[in-house]
Every structure is written in structure tokens, then in C-alpha cells.
């Protein structure tokens, strides 16, 4: 039997964008309902099991997508739960750099300027850092943008193995810094700084994910939540969206609202608009798909165990911007959560478990990110049955190789003779963005500066789809800050 629900503002998707927006609108007086295709991720012992999470892919519940160049299916790096991808994220919460909001010249082209400056975004970064309880200490990062307020909590200190690694990088003239993190290490906080954070759900709710930090407080103040409800299409008439067609636990459901916000993650947001036949007068919907060039990097000293528990405290931005050292930006280096035997075995099935365990016990594990550039031809296609095809040819790869070369030299000097790297492929798209860029010109963008679609008066997209460039840093804090900025403009509630 079909059901119809009414509200004022319907938000589709409860990840970083949707939940933060719901939080910002919780006292607006509007009846806000958030729709989520997934359910609640269970809190259970398996949350922290490397073999369950990585070898068995226990929490990977997304459907397969298709690689447009090979026709092969792949499992995307997205997770359909209340809280979205943040339920398993690594909780690194840096701001983008001031320069990232302007035009930046790269090896393969130019990263376009955003229609919003860093100065306009800055107060919302402050608010997002408070909402997500970010731990950070300013002063160590050479590319750090100015800030109008301190971080809410001081940075997490390095454990001894990472302190020693930082010292050896510093002795080479590099400037490692303490990475801003969203975990609950305030006095009495729930975080125990374990090894099972990055890529794992948090069993003790100590990670600053969108559900814990934004959605739950919003629900407590009257925001509604419908789970297990897949948004099939938006139905419009006379230039306005009237309702969203949902399939909820197999049953058709209609949600009517005055205003609609799509926050499904960059690919799924574009796919929903495509299925609805909306917001594409620019022919840019689904195009400019970016994901970052990224590499997992293991530096191994077979003679020395890495006894670290929480590894993700260090960042390195010495080559983030062009300067004396490099003609073009190379990117960011940060730590991965500690890699462990079962995780390595899951990635390289042929590796005997004892070897995987030995490597994991003796490695320092890093994550390299280089900006990729928006291109029309990198695009997604959605079919009416919910299928998604991704056409992706990575660009700006030479700076990424150079970043890897420089880091390899640095870790060898720091005493790690062995280096193993793995460049992420089409399936590691957890930093996806750009599929509905914001801008002032309706011919050159899908969304206006307030993330409202140029074409449809009562339709917004509030997630990383709006990013004009991918930068080379983790996106979640910027997604949250942007959601707060959009809410503050008042157009969604006026
Ligand atoms: C392993 C991992 C580690 C990461 N680490 C970091 C990190 O350290 N720092 C960082 O900044 N970022 C990190 N990220 C990325 C970060 O999680 C994402 O950038 C962020 O969650 C994106 O927010 P979003 O709102 O755009 O989308 P999401 O968080 O993906 O939320 C989208 C939501 O929409 C729902 N949805 C989708 N389609 C529909 C539909 N048709 N109907 C109803 N609901 C729908 C989904 O189920 C989901 O809940 C990581 C991601 C992963 C997977």
C-alpha cells in the first residue's frame, strides 16, 4: 500500500552534507524530514574486527557500479547507512587551504576558483570544527590558512613511534605537523585511540561521524528521519519539485515538501537528479567527476616493530603548494589507520597471512593525495533502474608520482628501507566530488552560490557534488562547513 508523508523541507541522504544541514535547520520552525536509504549501522563486536571489516567486507552494502571504460562491475567506496560514509571514515578533518578557493595552476591544467572565498567560508569552518569536536593545534603546518578562532580541543599527540618518525622527517628539513582529527578525546571523552578507527565503524561512538555529532542532536530537537527509504525520483510540475518517490522497505512511499535538498553523496546526488530529468540545462550534471589521485604507502623497517596504536596524528604539506621546492602542487601526505595483517591479506589475497602480519607489524602506513582536475569527460551515467556507470580517466598523475618519489626518499632516510605502494583505482571513490558544480553562471554550473539548482527554484544539492575543484585534502569538514553556510543564507527556510 502506498503511503504519503508531508513536511516542509525534505533532505535526501543522511551523510556529512545532509545531517549537518538537518542540524543547522533543527530550530528553524520548519518541519524537516531526512530520508535515508540505509539503516542504522549495528554496534557489535565485529565493528573492530579487521577480518570482518576488510576480508569479509561486512559493512560494504552498496550495489556494484559499472566501469565505463571496461564494462566491468566494481564495488564503490560508498556506504549506505544513517550517517553515510562518515560511519567508517578516518575522521581527519582539515580545512581546505586559502589558495584552494582560488585558481590554482597544476601540471595538467588549472583547478578553477570557487565562487566562495576562504574568507566567506572561514566562520563556517569554525562552526563545523565545533560541531564535530575537532582536535587540532595551529602553527605547525606551512600551508595552514588563517583562522578566527582556536580549535575546540588541542591536537592528539604522536605516540612514540610516530614522534620518532616525525623527528626524522624534521631532521631532513621537512615540516610534519599534527593532523586535525575528529575523535572524542576531550576530558572524559569516549575515544580510546585504538587501531580500528580508519575504515572501521566506531563501537563506542567516539568518532565524529555525521550521525553521532549532527543527526542525533537534530533528531532530539524534532527533525524527522525515515530509514530504509530509497529515493527513486523527484516529481516536478511547473518548475518546482512537488514530491519525492521513495521505495521504503519494498513499499512505495511519497514524501511531499515545499523544498527539497539532495545530499546523497556526489555520484548518487547526480544520479537522482538524472533519474528525475532535472537541473541539467548546463549539460554539466554528472560531469567533472573527481576523486583525488591517492596511494596507500607502506614504509617498512623489518628490524623494528611499529607498536603504535592510533597512527593518524601526522600530516605533511611541504609539497602541497608550488614554491621553492616544486613548480606545481604535489599534494598532501597523512597517516593511514594502522594497517594490520588481515587488512593487507584482504588487499593481496596471495600474501601468506604470516607475511602479512609481519609487514603490518613493521610498517608505518601513509596516504598520499594529489589533486585531480575537473574534466567534462569524467562523468557518471545513471539509468532509470538505479544502475550507475562511471567514466573515469585519472589526470594530473605525474605530480602524484613525484610526491611518491619524494616521500620514498624521505622515508628511506628516516630508516625504512622497504617501500610498498598501491595506487587507488576506480573503486576507491570515497572522496568523490564535482558532479553538480556551483557557480554564478548558469551555463557553466549546475548550482548557484547557495547550492540551489539554477533550473529548479525549490531544489538544492548540499554535499561534495558542488565542489568546483577537489583540492588535495580530506573533504568532510568542507562539506559540513558548506552545509552550515547554505543554511545560514536562509533561502531554504524563507
Ligand atoms: C573508508 C573511508 C575513509 C574516509 N576518511 C575520511 C577522512 O578521514 N576525512 C574526510 O574528510 N573524509 C573521509 N572520507 C570521505 C567522507 O566520508 C565523505 O567525503 C563524506 O562522508 C561525504 O559526505 P556526503 O554527505 O557527500 O555523502 P555521504 O556521507 O556518502 O552520504 C550520502 C548519504 O545518502 C544516502 N543515499 C544515497 N543515495 C540515496 C537515495 N537515492 N535515497 C536515499 N538515500 C540515499 C547514502 O546512504 C548516504 O547515507 C572517508 C570515506 C571512507 C569510505
Coordinates of C-alpha atoms and ligand atoms in Angstrom, one line a residue:
X1 CA 0.0 0.0 0.0
X2 CA 1.3 3.4 -0.9
X3 CA 1.8 6.0 1.9
X4 CA 2.1 9.8 1.7
X5 CA 4.1 11.9 4.2
X6 CA 4.1 15.7 4.3
X7 CA 6.8 18.1 5.6
X8 CA 8.3 21.5 4.8
X9 CA 11.9 20.5 3.9
X10 CA 12.9 17.1 2.7
X11 CA 16.6 16.2 2.9
X12 CA 17.6 13.1 1.0
X13 CA 20.7 11.4 2.4
X14 CA 21.9 11.5 6.0
X15 CA 25.7 11.7 5.4
X16 CA 28.0 14.6 6.2
X17 CA 26.1 17.1 4.0
X18 CA 22.5 16.0 4.8
X19 CA 23.0 15.5 8.6
X20 CA 24.9 18.8 9.1
X21 CA 22.2 20.7 7.2
X22 CA 19.4 19.0 9.2
X23 CA 21.3 20.0 12.4
X24 CA 21.5 23.6 11.1
X25 CA 17.8 23.7 10.4
X26 CA 16.7 22.0 13.6
X27 CA 15.4 25.2 15.2
X28 CA 14.1 26.8 12.1
X29 CA 10.5 26.2 12.8
X30 CA 10.2 24.2 9.6
X31 CA 9.2 20.5 9.6
X32 CA 12.4 18.9 8.4
X33 CA 12.4 15.2 7.4
X34 CA 15.6 13.4 6.4
X35 CA 15.3 10.4 4.2
X36 CA 18.0 7.7 4.2
X37 CA 18.2 4.6 2.0
X38 CA 20.3 2.7 4.6
X39 CA 19.5 1.6 8.2
X40 CA 21.5 2.1 11.4
X41 CA 24.9 0.5 11.3
X42 CA 24.8 -2.0 14.2
X43 CA 27.2 -1.6 17.2
X44 CA 28.6 -5.0 17.6
X45 CA 32.0 -6.8 18.3
X46 CA 32.6 -7.1 14.6
X47 CA 32.9 -3.3 14.3
X48 CA 36.5 -3.7 15.3
X49 CA 37.4 -6.9 13.6
X50 CA 40.0 -6.4 10.8
X51 CA 39.0 -9.6 9.1
X52 CA 35.2 -9.0 9.3
X53 CA 35.6 -5.4 8.2
X54 CA 38.2 -5.8 5.4
X55 CA 38.3 -9.5 4.4
X56 CA 34.6 -10.1 4.7
X57 CA 33.5 -6.5 3.7
X58 CA 30.9 -6.8 6.4
X59 CA 29.7 -3.2 6.1
X60 CA 30.1 -2.7 2.4
X61 CA 26.4 -2.6 1.4
X62 CA 26.4 -0.6 -1.8
X63 CA 25.4 -2.1 -5.1
X64 CA 28.0 -2.6 -7.8
X65 CA 28.6 0.2 -10.3
X66 CA 30.0 -0.2 -13.8
X67 CA 33.4 1.0 -15.0
X68 CA 32.5 2.9 -18.2
X69 CA 35.8 2.1 -19.9
X70 CA 35.8 -1.7 -19.3
X71 CA 32.2 -2.5 -18.7
X72 CA 33.3 -4.4 -15.6
X73 CA 31.4 -4.1 -12.3
X74 CA 33.1 -2.7 -9.2
X75 CA 32.2 -2.1 -5.6
X76 CA 32.3 1.7 -4.9
X77 CA 33.7 3.2 -1.7
X78 CA 30.3 4.3 -0.5
X79 CA 28.3 3.0 2.4
X80 CA 24.5 3.3 2.8
X81 CA 23.9 3.9 6.5
X82 CA 22.4 6.6 8.7
X83 CA 25.4 8.9 8.8
X84 CA 26.6 7.8 5.3
X85 CA 30.3 7.3 4.6
X86 CA 31.3 9.0 7.8
X87 CA 30.3 5.9 9.7
X88 CA 33.6 4.3 8.5
X89 CA 35.6 7.4 7.8
X90 CA 39.1 8.2 9.1
X91 CA 37.9 11.4 10.9
X92 CA 40.8 13.5 9.5
X93 CA 39.2 16.9 9.5
X94 CA 41.4 19.6 7.9
X95 CA 40.2 22.8 6.3
X96 CA 41.0 23.3 2.6
X97 CA 43.8 25.9 2.1
X98 CA 43.0 29.5 1.4
X99 CA 44.7 29.0 -2.0
X100 CA 42.3 26.1 -2.8
X101 CA 39.5 28.5 -3.2
X102 CA 41.3 30.5 -5.9
X103 CA 42.5 29.3 -9.3
X104 CA 45.5 27.0 -8.9
X105 CA 47.9 26.0 -11.7
X106 CA 48.7 22.3 -11.8
X107 CA 50.8 20.2 -14.1
X108 CA 47.9 19.1 -16.2
X109 CA 45.8 22.3 -16.1
X110 CA 44.1 24.8 -13.9
X111 CA 41.9 24.0 -10.9
X112 CA 39.1 26.5 -11.1
X113 CA 38.3 29.1 -8.4
X114 CA 35.4 28.5 -6.2
X115 CA 32.6 31.1 -6.2
X116 CA 33.1 31.3 -2.4
X117 CA 36.3 32.6 -0.9
X118 CA 38.1 31.2 2.0
X119 CA 37.2 34.3 4.0
X120 CA 33.5 33.7 3.3
X121 CA 33.9 30.0 4.4
X122 CA 36.0 30.7 7.4
X123 CA 33.3 31.3 10.0
X124 CA 31.6 28.1 8.9
X125 CA 34.8 26.2 9.3
X126 CA 34.9 27.5 12.9
X127 CA 31.3 26.3 13.4
X128 CA 31.9 22.9 11.8
X129 CA 35.0 22.3 13.9
X130 CA 32.9 23.0 17.0
X131 CA 30.1 20.8 15.9
X132 CA 32.4 17.9 15.0
X133 CA 34.7 18.5 18.1
X134 CA 37.9 18.8 16.1
X135 CA 41.2 18.4 17.9
X136 CA 44.0 20.5 16.4
X137 CA 46.9 22.8 17.3
X138 CA 47.7 25.6 14.9
X139 CA 51.2 26.6 13.9
X140 CA 52.9 23.5 12.5
X141 CA 51.5 23.3 9.0
X142 CA 53.3 25.5 6.5
X143 CA 50.2 25.8 4.3
X144 CA 47.7 26.4 7.1
X145 CA 45.1 29.0 6.4
X146 CA 44.4 31.8 8.9
X147 CA 41.7 31.2 11.5
X148 CA 39.4 33.5 13.5
X149 CA 39.1 31.0 16.4
X150 CA 41.0 28.2 18.0
X151 CA 40.2 24.6 17.5
X152 CA 37.8 23.4 20.2
X153 CA 40.4 20.9 21.5
X154 CA 44.1 20.5 21.3
X155 CA 45.7 18.1 18.8
X156 CA 46.3 14.5 19.6
X157 CA 50.0 14.0 20.4
X158 CA 52.1 11.5 18.5
X159 CA 52.7 8.1 20.1
X160 CA 56.4 7.3 20.4
X161 CA 56.9 5.5 17.0
X162 CA 55.2 8.4 15.1
X163 CA 57.1 11.0 17.2
X164 CA 60.3 9.3 16.2
X165 CA 59.2 9.3 12.5
X166 CA 58.2 13.0 12.8
X167 CA 61.6 13.8 14.3
X168 CA 63.5 12.1 11.4
X169 CA 61.4 13.9 8.8
X170 CA 62.1 17.2 10.7
X171 CA 65.8 16.4 10.7
X172 CA 65.6 16.4 6.9
X173 CA 64.2 19.9 6.9
X174 CA 60.6 18.8 6.4
X175 CA 57.7 20.2 8.5
X176 CA 55.5 17.4 9.8
X177 CA 52.5 18.7 11.8
X178 CA 49.8 17.4 14.0
X179 CA 46.8 16.4 11.9
X180 CA 43.3 17.8 12.9
X181 CA 41.2 14.9 14.0
X182 CA 37.5 14.4 14.8
X183 CA 37.6 11.9 17.6
X184 CA 36.3 12.4 21.2
X185 CA 39.5 12.8 23.2
X186 CA 38.3 15.7 25.3
X187 CA 38.4 15.1 29.1
X188 CA 36.1 12.1 29.8
X189 CA 35.6 11.6 26.1
X190 CA 34.8 8.1 24.7
X191 CA 37.8 7.7 22.3
X192 CA 40.3 5.1 23.4
X193 CA 42.7 5.9 20.5
X194 CA 42.5 2.3 19.2
X195 CA 43.9 0.7 16.0
X196 CA 40.4 0.2 14.5
X197 CA 39.3 3.7 13.5
X198 CA 40.1 4.5 9.8
X199 CA 37.8 2.3 7.7
X200 CA 36.0 0.8 10.7
X201 CA 32.8 1.8 12.4
X202 CA 33.3 3.1 16.0
X203 CA 31.9 0.7 18.5
X204 CA 31.9 3.3 21.3
X205 CA 30.6 6.2 19.2
X206 CA 33.7 8.2 19.7
X207 CA 34.3 9.2 16.1
X208 CA 32.9 12.5 14.9
X209 CA 30.6 10.9 12.4
X210 CA 27.6 12.7 11.0
X211 CA 25.1 10.6 12.8
X212 CA 26.7 10.9 16.3
X213 CA 27.6 14.6 16.1
X214 CA 24.9 16.2 13.9
X215 CA 21.9 13.9 13.2
X216 CA 21.2 12.7 16.7
X217 CA 21.1 16.2 18.2
X218 CA 18.9 17.2 15.3
X219 CA 16.5 14.3 15.9
X220 CA 16.4 15.3 19.6
X221 CA 15.1 18.7 18.5
X222 CA 12.3 17.4 16.3
X223 CA 13.8 16.6 12.9
X224 CA 12.2 13.5 11.4
X225 CA 14.1 10.5 10.0
X226 CA 12.9 7.9 7.5
X227 CA 15.3 5.0 7.2
X228 CA 15.4 2.2 4.6
X229 CA 13.9 4.6 2.1
X230 CA 15.5 4.8 -1.4
X231 CA 14.7 8.0 -3.3
X232 CA 13.8 6.8 -6.8
X233 CA 13.0 10.2 -8.4
X234 CA 11.8 13.7 -7.7
X235 CA 8.5 14.6 -9.3
X236 CA 8.1 18.2 -10.5
X237 CA 5.5 20.4 -12.0
X238 CA 5.6 24.0 -13.3
X239 CA 9.3 24.3 -12.5
X240 CA 9.0 23.1 -8.8
X241 CA 9.6 19.8 -7.2
X242 CA 6.4 18.6 -5.7
X243 CA 7.3 15.3 -4.1
X244 CA 9.9 12.5 -4.0
X245 CA 9.0 9.0 -4.8
X246 CA 10.5 6.6 -2.3
X247 CA 10.7 2.8 -2.0
X248 CA 10.7 2.1 1.7
X249 CA 11.2 -1.5 2.7
X250 CA 9.9 -2.5 -0.6
X251 CA 6.8 -0.4 -0.4
X252 CA 6.1 2.8 -2.5
X253 CA 6.0 5.9 -0.3
X254 CA 5.6 9.6 -1.3
X255 CA 7.2 12.4 0.6
X256 CA 5.7 15.8 -0.2
X257 CA 7.5 19.0 0.8
X258 CA 7.9 22.7 0.0
X259 CA 11.7 22.4 -0.5
X260 CA 14.0 19.5 -1.4
X261 CA 17.6 19.1 -0.6
X262 CA 19.6 16.3 -2.3
X263 CA 22.6 15.1 -0.2
X264 CA 23.2 11.6 -1.4
X265 CA 26.9 11.9 -2.0
X266 CA 28.3 13.3 -5.2
X267 CA 27.5 10.4 -7.5
X268 CA 24.2 9.4 -6.1
X269 CA 23.0 13.0 -5.9
X270 CA 23.7 13.5 -9.6
X271 CA 22.1 10.1 -10.3
X272 CA 18.9 11.1 -8.5
X273 CA 18.7 14.3 -10.5
X274 CA 19.4 12.4 -13.7
X275 CA 16.7 9.9 -13.0
X276 CA 14.3 12.8 -12.3
X277 CA 15.3 14.6 -15.5
X278 CA 16.1 17.8 -13.6
X279 CA 18.8 20.5 -13.2
X280 CA 20.8 19.8 -16.3
X281 CA 20.3 22.8 -18.6
X282 CA 24.1 23.3 -18.4
X283 CA 24.7 19.8 -19.5
X284 CA 27.2 19.6 -16.6
X285 CA 25.2 17.3 -14.3
X286 CA 27.3 14.2 -13.5
X287 CA 30.3 15.7 -15.3
X288 CA 33.6 17.0 -13.7
X289 CA 33.7 13.9 -11.5
X290 CA 36.8 14.0 -9.3
X291 CA 38.0 11.5 -6.7
X292 CA 41.7 12.5 -5.9
X293 CA 44.8 10.6 -7.0
X294 CA 45.6 8.6 -4.0
X295 CA 48.1 6.0 -2.9
X296 CA 48.5 3.7 0.1
X297 CA 52.1 3.8 1.0
X298 CA 53.8 1.4 3.5
X299 CA 57.3 2.1 4.7
X300 CA 58.8 -1.0 6.3
X301 CA 61.8 -1.4 8.6
X302 CA 62.0 -5.2 9.0
X303 CA 64.2 -4.8 12.1
X304 CA 61.8 -2.6 14.1
X305 CA 58.2 -3.2 15.2
X306 CA 55.8 -0.3 14.9
X307 CA 54.0 -0.5 18.2
X308 CA 51.7 2.4 17.5
X309 CA 48.0 2.1 18.4
X310 CA 46.5 5.3 16.9
X311 CA 48.7 6.2 13.9
X312 CA 46.8 9.1 12.3
X313 CA 48.4 12.0 14.1
X314 CA 50.9 13.2 11.5
X315 CA 50.5 15.3 8.3
X316 CA 53.0 16.7 5.8
X317 CA 52.2 19.6 3.4
X318 CA 55.7 20.7 2.4
X319 CA 54.8 20.0 -1.3
X320 CA 51.1 20.9 -1.2
X321 CA 51.6 24.2 -3.0
X322 CA 54.0 25.3 -5.7
X323 CA 57.0 27.2 -4.3
X324 CA 60.8 27.0 -4.0
X325 CA 60.7 23.2 -3.8
X326 CA 58.3 22.4 -6.6
X327 CA 56.9 24.2 -9.7
X328 CA 53.5 22.7 -9.3
X329 CA 51.4 21.4 -6.3
X330 CA 52.2 17.8 -5.5
X331 CA 49.7 17.1 -2.7
X332 CA 49.2 16.1 0.9
X333 CA 50.7 13.2 2.9
X334 CA 49.0 11.9 6.0
X335 CA 48.8 8.7 8.0
X336 CA 46.5 5.8 7.5
X337 CA 45.0 4.0 10.4
X338 CA 47.4 1.2 11.4
X339 CA 47.4 -1.4 8.7
X340 CA 47.2 -4.9 10.1
X341 CA 47.8 -8.4 8.7
X342 CA 44.2 -9.2 7.8
X343 CA 43.8 -5.9 6.1
X344 CA 46.8 -6.5 3.9
X345 CA 45.7 -10.0 3.2
X346 CA 42.3 -8.7 2.1
X347 CA 44.1 -6.4 -0.4
X348 CA 46.6 -9.1 -1.6
X349 CA 44.9 -12.5 -1.3
X350 CA 48.1 -14.3 -2.4
X351 CA 50.1 -12.9 0.5
X352 CA 50.5 -15.6 3.2
X353 CA 49.0 -14.5 6.5
X354 CA 52.2 -14.7 8.5
X355 CA 53.9 -12.4 5.9
X356 CA 51.0 -10.0 6.0
X357 CA 51.2 -9.9 9.8
X358 CA 54.9 -9.4 9.8
X359 CA 54.7 -6.5 7.3
X360 CA 51.8 -4.9 9.3
X361 CA 53.8 -5.2 12.5
X362 CA 56.8 -3.4 11.0
X363 CA 55.3 -0.7 8.8
X364 CA 54.5 2.9 9.1
X365 CA 51.4 3.5 6.8
X366 CA 50.8 6.6 4.9
X367 CA 48.2 8.1 2.5
X368 CA 49.2 10.3 -0.4
X369 CA 46.7 12.6 -2.1
X370 CA 47.2 14.7 -5.2
X371 CA 44.5 17.0 -6.7
X372 CA 42.8 15.8 -9.8
X373 CA 41.2 18.2 -12.2
X374 CA 37.6 18.6 -13.4
X375 CA 37.1 17.3 -16.9
X376 CA 33.8 17.1 -18.8
X377 CA 34.6 13.6 -20.0
X378 CA 35.0 12.2 -16.5
X379 CA 31.3 11.7 -15.8
X380 CA 28.7 9.4 -14.4
X381 CA 25.6 8.0 -16.1
X382 CA 22.5 6.9 -14.2
X383 CA 19.9 4.6 -15.7
X384 CA 16.3 4.5 -14.7
X385 CA 16.7 1.2 -12.9
X386 CA 19.2 2.6 -10.4
X387 CA 22.3 1.5 -12.3
X388 CA 25.4 3.7 -12.2
X389 CA 28.2 3.8 -14.8
X390 CA 31.4 5.8 -14.1
X391 CA 33.6 7.1 -16.9
X392 CA 36.9 8.0 -15.3
X393 CA 40.3 8.6 -16.7
X394 CA 42.6 9.9 -14.0
X395 CA 44.6 13.1 -14.7
X396 CA 47.4 15.1 -13.1
X397 CA 49.3 11.9 -12.3
X398 CA 52.9 13.0 -12.8
X399 CA 52.8 15.2 -9.7
X400 CA 51.4 12.2 -7.8
X401 CA 54.3 10.1 -8.9
X402 CA 56.7 12.9 -7.9
X403 CA 55.0 13.0 -4.5
X404 CA 55.6 9.3 -4.1
X405 CA 59.2 9.6 -5.2
X406 CA 59.9 12.4 -2.7
X407 CA 58.2 10.5 0.1
X408 CA 60.1 7.4 -0.7
X409 CA 63.4 9.3 -0.4
X410 CA 62.3 10.8 2.9
X411 CA 61.2 7.5 4.5
X412 CA 64.4 5.8 3.4
X413 CA 66.4 8.5 5.1
X414 CA 64.2 8.0 8.1
X415 CA 65.3 4.4 8.3
X416 CA 62.7 2.5 6.4
X417 CA 64.5 0.6 3.5
X418 CA 61.4 -1.1 2.1
X419 CA 58.5 0.8 0.4
X420 CA 55.3 -0.8 -0.9
X421 CA 52.7 1.3 -2.6
X422 CA 49.3 0.8 -4.1
X423 CA 47.6 3.5 -6.2
X424 CA 43.9 3.5 -5.6
X425 CA 41.7 2.6 -8.6
X426 CA 38.2 3.4 -9.7
X427 CA 36.6 1.7 -6.7
X428 CA 38.3 3.9 -4.1
X429 CA 36.0 6.9 -4.7
X430 CA 35.2 7.9 -1.2
X431 CA 36.5 11.5 -1.9
X432 CA 34.1 11.8 -4.9
X433 CA 33.0 15.4 -5.8
X434 CA 32.2 17.8 -8.6
X435 CA 29.2 16.2 -10.3
X436 CA 27.0 19.3 -9.8
X437 CA 29.4 22.2 -9.5
X438 CA 28.3 25.5 -8.0
X439 CA 29.0 28.8 -9.8
X440 CA 27.5 32.1 -10.8
X441 CA 26.9 31.4 -14.5
X442 CA 24.0 29.0 -15.1
X443 CA 25.7 28.0 -18.4
X444 CA 28.8 26.9 -16.6
X445 CA 27.4 25.4 -13.4
X446 CA 24.6 23.3 -12.0
X447 CA 24.1 25.1 -8.7
X448 CA 24.2 28.7 -7.7
X449 CA 26.4 30.0 -5.0
X450 CA 23.9 29.0 -2.4
X451 CA 23.8 25.4 -3.8
X452 CA 20.3 25.9 -5.2
X453 CA 19.9 24.4 -8.7
X454 CA 19.9 27.1 -11.3
X455 CA 17.0 25.4 -13.0
X456 CA 14.6 24.5 -10.2
X457 CA 13.5 27.1 -7.6
X458 CA 12.9 24.7 -4.7
X459 CA 15.7 22.2 -5.2
X460 CA 19.2 22.3 -3.6
X461 CA 22.2 19.9 -3.6
X462 CA 24.2 20.0 -0.4
X463 CA 27.2 17.7 -0.5
X464 CA 30.5 17.4 -2.2
X465 CA 28.8 17.4 -5.7
X466 CA 29.0 21.2 -5.5
X467 CA 32.9 21.3 -5.3
X468 CA 34.4 23.1 -8.3
X469 CA 37.8 21.5 -7.5
X470 CA 38.8 18.6 -5.5
X471 CA 41.8 20.2 -3.7
X472 CA 44.2 17.6 -2.2
X473 CA 42.7 17.4 1.3
X474 CA 40.0 15.4 3.0
X475 CA 36.6 16.7 2.1
X476 CA 34.3 16.1 5.0
X477 CA 34.9 19.3 7.1
X478 CA 34.4 21.4 4.0
X479 CA 31.1 19.5 3.2
X480 CA 29.9 20.3 6.7
X481 CA 31.1 23.9 6.7
X482 CA 29.4 24.4 3.3
X483 CA 26.1 22.9 4.6
X484 CA 26.2 25.4 7.5
X485 CA 26.9 28.2 5.1
X486 CA 24.0 27.2 2.9
X487 CA 21.6 27.0 5.9
X488 CA 22.8 30.4 7.1
X489 CA 21.8 32.1 3.8
X490 CA 18.2 31.5 4.8
X491 CA 16.9 30.7 1.4
X492 CA 16.0 27.1 2.3
X493 CA 13.8 28.3 5.1
X494 CA 12.5 31.6 3.7
Ligands
LIG1 C1 37.0 4.5 4.5 C2 36.7 6.0 4.3 C3 37.6 6.9 5.0 C4 37.4 8.2 4.9 N1 38.1 9.1 5.6 C5 37.9 10.4 5.6 C6 38.6 11.3 6.4 O1 39.4 10.9 7.2 N2 38.3 12.6 6.3 C7 37.4 13.1 5.4 O2 37.2 14.3 5.3 N3 36.7 12.3 4.6 C8 36.9 10.9 4.7 N4 36.1 10.1 3.9 C9 35.2 10.7 3.0 C10 33.9 11.2 3.7 O3 33.4 10.2 4.5 C11 33.0 11.7 2.6 O4 33.6 12.8 1.9 C12 31.7 12.2 3.2 O5 31.0 11.3 4.0 C13 30.7 12.6 2.1 O6 29.6 13.2 2.6 P1 28.3 13.3 1.7 O7 27.2 13.9 2.5 O8 28.7 14.0 0.4 O9 27.9 11.8 1.3 P2 27.8 10.5 2.3 O10 28.4 10.7 3.6 O11 28.2 9.3 1.4 O12 26.2 10.4 2.5 C14 25.3 10.2 1.5 C15 24.1 9.5 2.1 O13 23.0 9.5 1.1 C16 22.4 8.2 1.2 N5 21.8 8.0 -0.2 C17 22.4 7.8 -1.3 N6 21.5 7.7 -2.3 C18 20.3 7.8 -1.8 C19 19.0 7.7 -2.3 N7 18.7 7.5 -3.6 N8 17.9 7.7 -1.4 C20 18.1 7.9 -0.1 N9 19.4 8.0 0.4 C21 20.4 7.9 -0.4 C22 23.5 7.3 1.5 O14 23.0 6.0 2.0 C23 24.3 8.1 2.5 O15 23.9 7.9 3.8 C24 36.3 8.7 4.0 C25 35.5 7.8 3.4 C26 35.7 6.4 3.5 C27 34.7 5.5 2.8

